[in-house]
Amino acid sequence: METRAPIDLARGMLMASFHPTAEQAWHLLVTASQHSNSKLREIADALLRTADGRTPLPESLAGHVATAVRSHTGPAS
């Protein structure tokens, strides 16, 4: 249960930034986790650290998250 809040917050960040549905945001995190061989909690924590606007997403995760965003949200409108 202790990892649930950061994961939900990360989903919210993705929903606010890229406009996926709640389900798409969940699948986005799962996809990034699987493709980067990282725990979902680690992806969520990394995303939350970027909330200050100064901390970048680690390069090792950035590409996987970007690919997941593209695959789960469709073309930009």
PDB file of C-alpha atoms in Angstrom:
ATOM      1  CA  MET A   1       0.000   0.000   0.000  1.00  0.00           C
ATOM      2  CA  GLU A   2       2.881   2.379   0.632  1.00  0.00           C
ATOM      3  CA  THR A   3       3.749   2.478  -3.080  1.00  0.00           C
ATOM      4  CA  ARG A   4       0.161   3.183  -4.138  1.00  0.00           C
ATOM      5  CA  ALA A   5       0.211   6.944  -3.446  1.00  0.00           C
ATOM      6  CA  PRO A   6       3.348   7.711  -5.514  1.00  0.00           C
ATOM      7  CA  ILE A   7       2.033   5.596  -8.376  1.00  0.00           C
ATOM      8  CA  ASP A   8      -1.330   7.370  -8.294  1.00  0.00           C
ATOM      9  CA  LEU A   9       0.410  10.757  -8.185  1.00  0.00           C
ATOM     10  CA  ALA A  10       2.586   9.804 -11.161  1.00  0.00           C
ATOM     11  CA  ARG A  11      -0.534   8.703 -13.059  1.00  0.00           C
ATOM     12  CA  GLY A  12      -2.071  12.082 -12.286  1.00  0.00           C
ATOM     13  CA  MET A  13       1.021  13.879 -13.554  1.00  0.00           C
ATOM     14  CA  LEU A  14       0.861  11.930 -16.802  1.00  0.00           C
ATOM     15  CA  MET A  15      -2.856  12.609 -17.162  1.00  0.00           C
ATOM     16  CA  ALA A  16      -2.317  16.337 -16.629  1.00  0.00           C
ATOM     17  CA  SER A  17       0.646  16.504 -18.991  1.00  0.00           C
ATOM     18  CA  PHE A  18      -0.320  14.181 -21.843  1.00  0.00           C
ATOM     19  CA  HIS A  19      -4.109  13.776 -21.398  1.00  0.00           C
ATOM     20  CA  PRO A  20      -4.415   9.992 -21.361  1.00  0.00           C
ATOM     21  CA  THR A  21      -7.338   8.414 -19.545  1.00  0.00           C
ATOM     22  CA  ALA A  22      -6.677   6.955 -16.095  1.00  0.00           C
ATOM     23  CA  GLU A  23      -6.472   3.482 -17.618  1.00  0.00           C
ATOM     24  CA  GLN A  24      -4.085   4.648 -20.351  1.00  0.00           C
ATOM     25  CA  ALA A  25      -1.879   6.322 -17.721  1.00  0.00           C
ATOM     26  CA  TRP A  26      -1.711   3.048 -15.788  1.00  0.00           C
ATOM     27  CA  HIS A  27      -0.767   1.110 -18.938  1.00  0.00           C
ATOM     28  CA  LEU A  28       1.768   3.791 -19.812  1.00  0.00           C
ATOM     29  CA  LEU A  29       3.531   3.281 -16.464  1.00  0.00           C
ATOM     30  CA  VAL A  30       3.380  -0.512 -16.808  1.00  0.00           C
ATOM     31  CA  THR A  31       4.794  -0.376 -20.342  1.00  0.00           C
ATOM     32  CA  ALA A  32       7.637   1.947 -19.330  1.00  0.00           C
ATOM     33  CA  SER A  33       8.371  -0.314 -16.371  1.00  0.00           C
ATOM     34  CA  GLN A  34       8.483  -3.468 -18.474  1.00  0.00           C
ATOM     35  CA  HIS A  35      10.562  -1.987 -21.275  1.00  0.00           C
ATOM     36  CA  SER A  36      13.083  -0.337 -18.953  1.00  0.00           C
ATOM     37  CA  ASN A  37      13.293  -3.392 -16.686  1.00  0.00           C
ATOM     38  CA  SER A  38      12.486  -1.105 -13.738  1.00  0.00           C
ATOM     39  CA  LYS A  39       9.938  -1.464 -10.982  1.00  0.00           C
ATOM     40  CA  LEU A  40       6.792   0.545 -11.548  1.00  0.00           C
ATOM     41  CA  ARG A  41       7.424   2.284  -8.212  1.00  0.00           C
ATOM     42  CA  GLU A  42      10.849   3.430  -9.501  1.00  0.00           C
ATOM     43  CA  ILE A  43       9.268   4.931 -12.622  1.00  0.00           C
ATOM     44  CA  ALA A  44       6.675   6.717 -10.467  1.00  0.00           C
ATOM     45  CA  ASP A  45       9.323   8.046  -8.062  1.00  0.00           C
ATOM     46  CA  ALA A  46      11.440   9.321 -10.956  1.00  0.00           C
ATOM     47  CA  LEU A  47       8.435  11.107 -12.463  1.00  0.00           C
ATOM     48  CA  LEU A  48       7.568  12.695  -9.118  1.00  0.00           C
ATOM     49  CA  ARG A  49      11.103  14.046  -8.755  1.00  0.00           C
ATOM     50  CA  THR A  50      10.581  15.988 -12.007  1.00  0.00           C
ATOM     51  CA  ALA A  51       7.650  17.931 -10.513  1.00  0.00           C
ATOM     52  CA  ASP A  52       9.946  20.783  -9.422  1.00  0.00           C
ATOM     53  CA  GLY A  53      10.532  21.613 -13.093  1.00  0.00           C
ATOM     54  CA  ARG A  54      14.304  21.507 -12.656  1.00  0.00           C
ATOM     55  CA  THR A  55      14.986  17.809 -12.204  1.00  0.00           C
ATOM     56  CA  PRO A  56      15.008  15.918 -15.497  1.00  0.00           C
ATOM     57  CA  LEU A  57      13.796  12.373 -15.888  1.00  0.00           C
ATOM     58  CA  PRO A  58      16.860  10.087 -15.926  1.00  0.00           C
ATOM     59  CA  GLU A  59      17.973   9.328 -19.464  1.00  0.00           C
ATOM     60  CA  SER A  60      17.696   5.615 -18.742  1.00  0.00           C
ATOM     61  CA  LEU A  61      13.928   6.087 -18.305  1.00  0.00           C
ATOM     62  CA  ALA A  62      13.117   9.101 -20.479  1.00  0.00           C
ATOM     63  CA  GLY A  63      13.059   7.223 -23.774  1.00  0.00           C
ATOM     64  CA  HIS A  64      10.928   4.419 -22.382  1.00  0.00           C
ATOM     65  CA  VAL A  65       8.419   6.855 -20.897  1.00  0.00           C
ATOM     66  CA  ALA A  66       8.278   8.879 -24.136  1.00  0.00           C
ATOM     67  CA  THR A  67       7.694   5.735 -26.196  1.00  0.00           C
ATOM     68  CA  ALA A  68       4.985   4.576 -23.802  1.00  0.00           C
ATOM     69  CA  VAL A  69       3.285   7.990 -23.974  1.00  0.00           C
ATOM     70  CA  ARG A  70       3.249   7.833 -27.776  1.00  0.00           C
ATOM     71  CA  SER A  71       1.947   4.271 -27.855  1.00  0.00           C
ATOM     72  CA  HIS A  72      -0.811   4.784 -25.268  1.00  0.00           C
ATOM     73  CA  THR A  73      -2.079   8.249 -26.129  1.00  0.00           C
ATOM     74  CA  GLY A  74      -2.116   8.162 -29.910  1.00  0.00           C
ATOM     75  CA  PRO A  75      -1.086  11.019 -32.187  1.00  0.00           C
ATOM     76  CA  ALA A  76      -0.761  14.513 -30.754  1.00  0.00           C
ATOM     77  CA  SER A  77      -3.738  16.722 -31.481  1.00  0.00           C
TER      78      SER A  77
END
